[in-house]
PDB file of C-alpha atoms in Angstrom:
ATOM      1  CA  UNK A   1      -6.285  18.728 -16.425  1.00  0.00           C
ATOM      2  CA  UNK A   2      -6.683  15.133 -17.461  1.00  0.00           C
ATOM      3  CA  UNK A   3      -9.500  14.334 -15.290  1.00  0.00           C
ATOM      4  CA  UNK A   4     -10.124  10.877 -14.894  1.00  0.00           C
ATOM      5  CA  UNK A   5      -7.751   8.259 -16.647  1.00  0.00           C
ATOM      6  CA  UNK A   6      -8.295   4.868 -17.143  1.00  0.00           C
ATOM      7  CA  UNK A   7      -6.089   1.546 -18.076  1.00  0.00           C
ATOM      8  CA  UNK A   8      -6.076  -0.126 -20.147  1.00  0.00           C
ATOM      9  CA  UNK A   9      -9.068   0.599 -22.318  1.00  0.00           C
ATOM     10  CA  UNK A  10      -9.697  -2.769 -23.168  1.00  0.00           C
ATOM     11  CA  UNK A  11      -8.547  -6.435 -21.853  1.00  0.00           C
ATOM     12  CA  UNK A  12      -9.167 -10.035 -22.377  1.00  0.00           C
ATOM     13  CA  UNK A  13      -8.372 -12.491 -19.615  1.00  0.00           C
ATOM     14  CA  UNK A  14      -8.458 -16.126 -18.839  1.00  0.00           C
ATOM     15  CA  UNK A  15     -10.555 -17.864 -16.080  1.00  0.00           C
ATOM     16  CA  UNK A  16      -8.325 -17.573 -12.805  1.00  0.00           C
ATOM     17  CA  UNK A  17      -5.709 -14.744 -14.050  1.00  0.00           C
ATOM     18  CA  UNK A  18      -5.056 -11.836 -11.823  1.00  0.00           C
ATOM     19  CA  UNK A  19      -4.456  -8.086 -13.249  1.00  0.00           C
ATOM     20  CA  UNK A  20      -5.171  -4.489 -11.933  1.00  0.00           C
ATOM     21  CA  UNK A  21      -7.345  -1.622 -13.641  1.00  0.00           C
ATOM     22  CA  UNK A  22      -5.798   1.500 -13.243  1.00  0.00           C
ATOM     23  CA  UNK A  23      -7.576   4.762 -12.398  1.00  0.00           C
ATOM     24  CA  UNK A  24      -5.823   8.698 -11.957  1.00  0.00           C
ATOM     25  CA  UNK A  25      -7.462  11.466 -11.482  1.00  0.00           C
ATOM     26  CA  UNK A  26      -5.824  15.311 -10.692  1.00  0.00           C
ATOM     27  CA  UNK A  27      -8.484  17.263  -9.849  1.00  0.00           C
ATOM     28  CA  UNK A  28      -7.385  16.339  -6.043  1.00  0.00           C
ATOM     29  CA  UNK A  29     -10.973  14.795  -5.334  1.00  0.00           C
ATOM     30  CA  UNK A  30     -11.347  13.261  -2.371  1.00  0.00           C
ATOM     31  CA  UNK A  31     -14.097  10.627  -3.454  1.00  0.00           C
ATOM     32  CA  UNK A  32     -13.098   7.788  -5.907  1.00  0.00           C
ATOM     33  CA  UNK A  33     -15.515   4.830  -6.836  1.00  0.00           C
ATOM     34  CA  UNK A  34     -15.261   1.818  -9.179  1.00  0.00           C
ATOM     35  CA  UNK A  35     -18.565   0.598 -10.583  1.00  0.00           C
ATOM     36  CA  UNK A  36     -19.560  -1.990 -13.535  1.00  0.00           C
ATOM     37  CA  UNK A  37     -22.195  -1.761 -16.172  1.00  0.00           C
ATOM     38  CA  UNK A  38     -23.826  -4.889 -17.350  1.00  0.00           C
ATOM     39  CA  UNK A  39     -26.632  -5.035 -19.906  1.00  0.00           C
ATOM     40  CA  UNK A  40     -29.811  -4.267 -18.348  1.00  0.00           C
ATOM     41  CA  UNK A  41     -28.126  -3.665 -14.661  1.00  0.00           C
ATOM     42  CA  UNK A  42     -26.789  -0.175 -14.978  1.00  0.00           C
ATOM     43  CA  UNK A  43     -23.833   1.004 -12.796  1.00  0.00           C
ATOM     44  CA  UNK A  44     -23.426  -0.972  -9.816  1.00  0.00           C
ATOM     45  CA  UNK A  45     -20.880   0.160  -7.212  1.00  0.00           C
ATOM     46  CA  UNK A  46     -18.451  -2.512  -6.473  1.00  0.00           C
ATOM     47  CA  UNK A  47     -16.140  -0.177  -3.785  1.00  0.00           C
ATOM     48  CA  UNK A  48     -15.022   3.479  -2.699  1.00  0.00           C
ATOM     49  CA  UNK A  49     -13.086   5.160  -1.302  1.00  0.00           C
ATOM     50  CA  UNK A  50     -13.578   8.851   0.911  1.00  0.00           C
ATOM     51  CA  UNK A  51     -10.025   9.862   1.239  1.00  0.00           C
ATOM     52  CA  UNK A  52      -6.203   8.440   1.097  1.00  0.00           C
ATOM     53  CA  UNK A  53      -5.969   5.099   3.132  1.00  0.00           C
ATOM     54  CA  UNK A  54      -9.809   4.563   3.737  1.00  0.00           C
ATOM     55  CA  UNK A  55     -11.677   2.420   1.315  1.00  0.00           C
ATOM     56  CA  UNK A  56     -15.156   0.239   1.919  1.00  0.00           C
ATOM     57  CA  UNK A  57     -16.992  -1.860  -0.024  1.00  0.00           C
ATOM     58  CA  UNK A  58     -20.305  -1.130  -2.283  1.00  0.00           C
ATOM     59  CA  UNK A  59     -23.081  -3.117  -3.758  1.00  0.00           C
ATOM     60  CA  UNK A  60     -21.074  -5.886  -5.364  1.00  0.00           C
ATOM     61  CA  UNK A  61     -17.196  -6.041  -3.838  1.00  0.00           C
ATOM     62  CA  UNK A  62     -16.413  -9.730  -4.192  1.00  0.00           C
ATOM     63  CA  UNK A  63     -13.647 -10.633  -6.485  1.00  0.00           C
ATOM     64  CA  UNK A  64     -12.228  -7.256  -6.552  1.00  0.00           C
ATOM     65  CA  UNK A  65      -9.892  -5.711  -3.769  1.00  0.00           C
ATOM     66  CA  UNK A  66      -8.488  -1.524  -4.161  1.00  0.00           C
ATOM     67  CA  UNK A  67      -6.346   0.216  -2.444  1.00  0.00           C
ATOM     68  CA  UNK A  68      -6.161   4.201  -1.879  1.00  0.00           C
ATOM     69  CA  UNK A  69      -2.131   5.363  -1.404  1.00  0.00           C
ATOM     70  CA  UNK A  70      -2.477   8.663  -2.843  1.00  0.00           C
ATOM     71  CA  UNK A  71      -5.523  11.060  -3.483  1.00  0.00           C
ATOM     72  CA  UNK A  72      -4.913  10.730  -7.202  1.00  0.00           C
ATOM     73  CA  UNK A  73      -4.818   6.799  -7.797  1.00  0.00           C
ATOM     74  CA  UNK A  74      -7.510   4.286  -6.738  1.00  0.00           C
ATOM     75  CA  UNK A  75      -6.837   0.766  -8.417  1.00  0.00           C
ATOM     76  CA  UNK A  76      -8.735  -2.392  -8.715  1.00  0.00           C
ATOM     77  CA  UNK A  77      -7.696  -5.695  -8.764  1.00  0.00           C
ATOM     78  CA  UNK A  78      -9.104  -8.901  -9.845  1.00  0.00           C
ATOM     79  CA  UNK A  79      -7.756 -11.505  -7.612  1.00  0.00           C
ATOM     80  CA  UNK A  80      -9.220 -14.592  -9.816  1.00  0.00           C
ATOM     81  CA  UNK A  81     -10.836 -13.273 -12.969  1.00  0.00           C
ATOM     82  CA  UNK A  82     -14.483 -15.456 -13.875  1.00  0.00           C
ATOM     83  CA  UNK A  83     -16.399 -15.015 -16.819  1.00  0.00           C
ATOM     84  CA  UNK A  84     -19.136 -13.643 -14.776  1.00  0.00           C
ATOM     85  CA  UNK A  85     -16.558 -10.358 -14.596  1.00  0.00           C
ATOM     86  CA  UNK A  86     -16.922  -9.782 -18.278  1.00  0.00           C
ATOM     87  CA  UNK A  87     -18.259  -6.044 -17.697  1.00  0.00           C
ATOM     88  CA  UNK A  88     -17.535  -2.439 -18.638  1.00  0.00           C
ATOM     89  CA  UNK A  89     -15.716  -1.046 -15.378  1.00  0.00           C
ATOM     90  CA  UNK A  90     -16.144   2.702 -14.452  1.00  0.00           C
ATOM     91  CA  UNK A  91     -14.063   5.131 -11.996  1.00  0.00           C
ATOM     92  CA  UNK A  92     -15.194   8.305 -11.452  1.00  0.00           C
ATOM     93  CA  UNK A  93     -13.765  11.125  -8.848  1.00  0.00           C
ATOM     94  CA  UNK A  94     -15.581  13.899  -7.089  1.00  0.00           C
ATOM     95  CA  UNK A  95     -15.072  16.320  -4.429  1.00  0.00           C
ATOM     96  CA  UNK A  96     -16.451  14.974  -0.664  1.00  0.00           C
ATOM     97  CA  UNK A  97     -19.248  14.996   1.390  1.00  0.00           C
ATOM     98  CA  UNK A  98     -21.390  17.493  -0.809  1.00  0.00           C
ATOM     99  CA  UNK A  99     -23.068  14.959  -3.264  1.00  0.00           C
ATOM    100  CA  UNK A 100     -21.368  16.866  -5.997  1.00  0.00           C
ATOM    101  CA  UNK A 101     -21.231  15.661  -9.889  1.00  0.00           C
ATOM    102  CA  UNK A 102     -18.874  12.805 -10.514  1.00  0.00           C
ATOM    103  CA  UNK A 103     -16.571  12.691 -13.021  1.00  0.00           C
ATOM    104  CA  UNK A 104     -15.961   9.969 -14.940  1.00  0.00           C
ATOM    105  CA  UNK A 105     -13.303   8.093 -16.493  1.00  0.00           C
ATOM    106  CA  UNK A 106     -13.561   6.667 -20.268  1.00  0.00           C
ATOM    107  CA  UNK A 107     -13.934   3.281 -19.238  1.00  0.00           C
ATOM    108  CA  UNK A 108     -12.468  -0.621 -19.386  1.00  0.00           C
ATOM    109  CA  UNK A 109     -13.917  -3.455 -21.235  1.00  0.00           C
ATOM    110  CA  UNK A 110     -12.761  -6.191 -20.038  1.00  0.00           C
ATOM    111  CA  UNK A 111     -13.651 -10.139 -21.072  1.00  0.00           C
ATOM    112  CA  UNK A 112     -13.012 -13.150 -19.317  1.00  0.00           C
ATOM    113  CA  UNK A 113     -12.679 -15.887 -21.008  1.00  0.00           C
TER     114      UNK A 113
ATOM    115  CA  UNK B   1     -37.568  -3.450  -4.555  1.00  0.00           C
ATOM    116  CA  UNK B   2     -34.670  -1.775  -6.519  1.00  0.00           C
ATOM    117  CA  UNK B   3     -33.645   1.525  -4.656  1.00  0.00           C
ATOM    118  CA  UNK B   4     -34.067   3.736  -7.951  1.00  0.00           C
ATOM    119  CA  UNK B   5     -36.149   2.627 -10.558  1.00  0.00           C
ATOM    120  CA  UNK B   6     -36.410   4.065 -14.030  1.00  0.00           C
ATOM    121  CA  UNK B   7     -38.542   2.958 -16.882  1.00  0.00           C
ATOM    122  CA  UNK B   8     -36.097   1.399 -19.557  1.00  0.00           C
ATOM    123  CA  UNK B   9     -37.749   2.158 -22.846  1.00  0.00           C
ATOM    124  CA  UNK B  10     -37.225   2.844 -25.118  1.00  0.00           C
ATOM    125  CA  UNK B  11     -38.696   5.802 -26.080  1.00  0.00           C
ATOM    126  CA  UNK B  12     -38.713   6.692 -29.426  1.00  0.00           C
ATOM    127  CA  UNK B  13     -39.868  10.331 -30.261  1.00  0.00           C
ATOM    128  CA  UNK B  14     -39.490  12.194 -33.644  1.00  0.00           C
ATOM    129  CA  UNK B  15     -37.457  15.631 -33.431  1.00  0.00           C
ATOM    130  CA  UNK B  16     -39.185  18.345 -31.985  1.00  0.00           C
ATOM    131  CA  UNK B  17     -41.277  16.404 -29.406  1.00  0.00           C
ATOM    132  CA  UNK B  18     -41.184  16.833 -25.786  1.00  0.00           C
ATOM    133  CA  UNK B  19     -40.512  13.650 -23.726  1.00  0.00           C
ATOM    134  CA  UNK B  20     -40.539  12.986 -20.175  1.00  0.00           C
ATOM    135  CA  UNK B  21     -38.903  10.594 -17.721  1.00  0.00           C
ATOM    136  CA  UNK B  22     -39.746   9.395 -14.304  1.00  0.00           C
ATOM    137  CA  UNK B  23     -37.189   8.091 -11.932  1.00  0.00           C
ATOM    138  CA  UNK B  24     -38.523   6.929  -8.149  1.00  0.00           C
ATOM    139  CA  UNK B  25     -36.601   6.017  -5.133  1.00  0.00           C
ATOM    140  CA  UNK B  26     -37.257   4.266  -1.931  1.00  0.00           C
ATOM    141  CA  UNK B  27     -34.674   5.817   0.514  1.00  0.00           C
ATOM    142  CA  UNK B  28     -36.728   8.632   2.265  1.00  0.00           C
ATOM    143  CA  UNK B  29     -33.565  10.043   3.384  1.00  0.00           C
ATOM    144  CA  UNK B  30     -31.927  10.622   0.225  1.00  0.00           C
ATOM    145  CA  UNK B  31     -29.891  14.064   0.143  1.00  0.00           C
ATOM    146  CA  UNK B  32     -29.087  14.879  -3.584  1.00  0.00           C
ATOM    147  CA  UNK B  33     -30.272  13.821  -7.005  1.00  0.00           C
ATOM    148  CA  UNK B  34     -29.072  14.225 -10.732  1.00  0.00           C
ATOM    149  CA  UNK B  35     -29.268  12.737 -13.972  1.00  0.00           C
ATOM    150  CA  UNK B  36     -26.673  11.956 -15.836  1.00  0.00           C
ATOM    151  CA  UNK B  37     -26.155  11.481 -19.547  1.00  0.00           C
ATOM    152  CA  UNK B  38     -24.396   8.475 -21.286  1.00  0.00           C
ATOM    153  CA  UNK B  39     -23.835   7.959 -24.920  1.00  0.00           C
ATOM    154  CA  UNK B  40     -23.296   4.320 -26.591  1.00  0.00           C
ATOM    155  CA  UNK B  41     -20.245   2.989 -24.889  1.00  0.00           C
ATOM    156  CA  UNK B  42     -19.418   6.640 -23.767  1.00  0.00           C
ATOM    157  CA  UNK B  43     -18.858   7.205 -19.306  1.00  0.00           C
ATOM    158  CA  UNK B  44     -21.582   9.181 -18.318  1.00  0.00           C
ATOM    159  CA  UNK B  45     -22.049  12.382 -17.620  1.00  0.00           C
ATOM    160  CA  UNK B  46     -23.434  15.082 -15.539  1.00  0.00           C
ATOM    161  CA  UNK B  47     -26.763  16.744 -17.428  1.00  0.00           C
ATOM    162  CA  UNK B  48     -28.465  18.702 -14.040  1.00  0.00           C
ATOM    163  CA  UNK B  49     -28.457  18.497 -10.221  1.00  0.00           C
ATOM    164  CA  UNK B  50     -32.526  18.422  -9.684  1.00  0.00           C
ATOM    165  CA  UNK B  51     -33.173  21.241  -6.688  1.00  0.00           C
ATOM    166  CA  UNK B  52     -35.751  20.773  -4.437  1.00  0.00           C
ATOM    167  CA  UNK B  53     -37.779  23.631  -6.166  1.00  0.00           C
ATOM    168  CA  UNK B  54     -37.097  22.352  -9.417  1.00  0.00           C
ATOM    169  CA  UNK B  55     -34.845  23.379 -12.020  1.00  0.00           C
ATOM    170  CA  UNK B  56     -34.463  24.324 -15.953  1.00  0.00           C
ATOM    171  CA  UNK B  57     -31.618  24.056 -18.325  1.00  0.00           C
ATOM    172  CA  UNK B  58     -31.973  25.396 -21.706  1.00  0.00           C
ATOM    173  CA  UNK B  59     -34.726  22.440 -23.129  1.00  0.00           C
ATOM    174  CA  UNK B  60     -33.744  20.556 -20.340  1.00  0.00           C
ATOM    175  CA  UNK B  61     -36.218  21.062 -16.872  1.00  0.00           C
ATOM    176  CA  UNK B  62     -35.733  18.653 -13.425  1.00  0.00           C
ATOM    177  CA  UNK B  63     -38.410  18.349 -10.902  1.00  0.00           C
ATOM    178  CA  UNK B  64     -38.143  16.839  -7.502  1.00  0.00           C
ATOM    179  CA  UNK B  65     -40.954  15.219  -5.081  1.00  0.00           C
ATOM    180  CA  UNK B  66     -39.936  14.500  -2.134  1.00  0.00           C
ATOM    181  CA  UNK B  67     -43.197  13.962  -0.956  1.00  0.00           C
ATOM    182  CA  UNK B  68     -43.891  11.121  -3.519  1.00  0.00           C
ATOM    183  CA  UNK B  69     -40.050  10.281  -3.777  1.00  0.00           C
ATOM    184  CA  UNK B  70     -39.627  10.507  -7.672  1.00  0.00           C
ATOM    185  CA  UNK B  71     -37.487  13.067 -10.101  1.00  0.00           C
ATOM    186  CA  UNK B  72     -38.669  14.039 -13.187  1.00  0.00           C
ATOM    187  CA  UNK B  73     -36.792  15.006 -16.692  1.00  0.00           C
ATOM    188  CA  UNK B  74     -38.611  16.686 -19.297  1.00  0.00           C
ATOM    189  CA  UNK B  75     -36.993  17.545 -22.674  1.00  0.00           C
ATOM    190  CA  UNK B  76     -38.430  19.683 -24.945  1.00  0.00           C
ATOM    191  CA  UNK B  77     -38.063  20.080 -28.703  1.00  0.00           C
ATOM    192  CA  UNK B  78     -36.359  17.091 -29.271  1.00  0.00           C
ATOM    193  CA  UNK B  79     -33.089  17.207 -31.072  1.00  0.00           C
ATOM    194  CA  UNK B  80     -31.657  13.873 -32.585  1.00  0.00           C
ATOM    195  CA  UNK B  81     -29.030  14.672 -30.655  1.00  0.00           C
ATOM    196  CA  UNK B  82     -30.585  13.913 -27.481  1.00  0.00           C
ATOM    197  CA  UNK B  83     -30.768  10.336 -28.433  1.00  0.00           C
ATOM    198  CA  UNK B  84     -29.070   8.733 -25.205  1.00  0.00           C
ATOM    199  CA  UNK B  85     -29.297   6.826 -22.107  1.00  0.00           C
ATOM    200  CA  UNK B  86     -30.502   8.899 -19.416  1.00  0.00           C
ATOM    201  CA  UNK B  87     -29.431   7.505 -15.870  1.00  0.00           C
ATOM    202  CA  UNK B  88     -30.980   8.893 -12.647  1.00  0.00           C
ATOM    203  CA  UNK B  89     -28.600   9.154  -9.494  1.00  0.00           C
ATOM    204  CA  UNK B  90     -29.445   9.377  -6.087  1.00  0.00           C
ATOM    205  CA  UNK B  91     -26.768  10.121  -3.418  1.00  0.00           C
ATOM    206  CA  UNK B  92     -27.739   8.818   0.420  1.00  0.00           C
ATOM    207  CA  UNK B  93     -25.590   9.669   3.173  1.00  0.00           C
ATOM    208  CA  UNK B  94     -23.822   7.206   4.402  1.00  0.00           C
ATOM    209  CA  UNK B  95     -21.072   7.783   6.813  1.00  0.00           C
ATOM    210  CA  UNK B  96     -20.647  11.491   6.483  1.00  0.00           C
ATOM    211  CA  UNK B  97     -20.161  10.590   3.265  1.00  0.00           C
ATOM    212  CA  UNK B  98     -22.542  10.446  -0.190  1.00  0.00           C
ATOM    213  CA  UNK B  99     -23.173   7.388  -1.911  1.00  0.00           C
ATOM    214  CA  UNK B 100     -24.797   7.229  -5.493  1.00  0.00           C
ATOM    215  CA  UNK B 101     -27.578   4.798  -6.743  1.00  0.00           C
ATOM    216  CA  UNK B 102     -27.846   4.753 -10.028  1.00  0.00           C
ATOM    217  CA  UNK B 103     -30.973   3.667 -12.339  1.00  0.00           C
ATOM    218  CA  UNK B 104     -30.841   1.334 -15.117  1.00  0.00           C
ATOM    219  CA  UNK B 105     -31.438   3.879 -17.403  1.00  0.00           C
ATOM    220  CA  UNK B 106     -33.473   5.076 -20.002  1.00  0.00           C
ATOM    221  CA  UNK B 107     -33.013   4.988 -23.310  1.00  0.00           C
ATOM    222  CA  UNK B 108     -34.319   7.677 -25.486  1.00  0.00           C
ATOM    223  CA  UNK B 109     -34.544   7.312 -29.290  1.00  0.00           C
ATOM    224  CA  UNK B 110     -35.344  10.690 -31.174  1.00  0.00           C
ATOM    225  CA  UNK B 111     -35.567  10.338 -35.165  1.00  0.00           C
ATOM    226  CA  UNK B 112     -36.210  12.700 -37.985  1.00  0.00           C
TER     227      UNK B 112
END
């Protein structure tokens, strides 16, 4: 198993582009989440998703919209990228409903210029 | 007030020591609890669930009060190893679903 994939492992953008991080996992987990790490802020949860098709938002969702297709893919796009976006962005998978560990992916850097 | 708090450090022990980390939480209803590991620019991951009647991994040991709604992580002998960022997460239900809180973290420094 690959667990949780990220890409691309790093990007720079300019104010007001668009682009989509892509996250896979195959461990057929029902529970997907994006989060960000600042300095100093931790992981923040910016949305989720409990299943194919259902999604809803977390603690910080504007500027980012995902979609959930498939169990296996849960991407996030950045409509109209802003400096203040400049973050490390997480996905992790885990199985539902139990509280059970999450699982990771390595990560995105992404900059905004 | 943040919904879990953690003390950010850091602390800086030499090897061998035993350290200790608080993490509280506001949300009386909370359902599960862990902490997590994460290494510099590393994705965290999963050290110990904390059980209600507390828990022990190796050097590693978890504690839970409910009662005054903190965990607890307690490391003994200190490897340099250890030296990490050590994130509290606290899942609340939410929908028939659990969502995580995490801490900021804290940051433990173990030297020789």
């Amino acid at each position: 198993n690959a667990g949780v994939t990220q890409t691309p492992k790093f990007q720079v953008l300019k104010t007001g582009q668009s682009m989509t991080l892509q996250c896979a996992q195959d461990m057929n987990h029902e529970y997907m989440s994006w989060y960000r790490q600042d300095p100093g802020m931790g992981l923040r949860l910016i949305h989720y998703s409990v299943g194919a098709g259902i999604t809803d938002q977390g603690e910080v969702p504007n500027g980012y919209n995902v979609s959930r297709s498939t169990t296996e893919d849960f991407p996030l796009r950045l409509l109209s990228a802003a400096p203040s976006q400049t973050s490390v962005y997480f996905c992790a998978s885990s199985p539902p409903r139990s509280g059970n560990e999450q699982f990771f992916g390595p990560g995105t850097r992404l900059t905004v210029l | 007030r943040k919904e879990v708090e953690q003390d950010p450090g850091p602390f800086n022990v030499p090897e061998g020591a035993t350290v200790a980390f608080n993490c509280t939480y506001s949300n009386s209803a909370s359902q599960s609890f862990f902490w997590y590991r994460q290494d510099c620019r590393k994705e965290p991951k999963l050290l110990m669930s904390v059980y209600s009647s507390g828990n022990e991994d190796g050097r590693f040991t978890a504690q839970l009060n409910r009662a005054s709604q903190y965990i607890s992580l307690l490391i003994r002998d200190s490897k340099l190893s250890d030296s990490a960022t050590y994130l509290c997460v606290v899942n609340g239900a939410s929908g028939g679903s659990y969502i995580p809180t995490f801490g900021r973290g804290t940051s433990l420094i173990v030297h020789p």
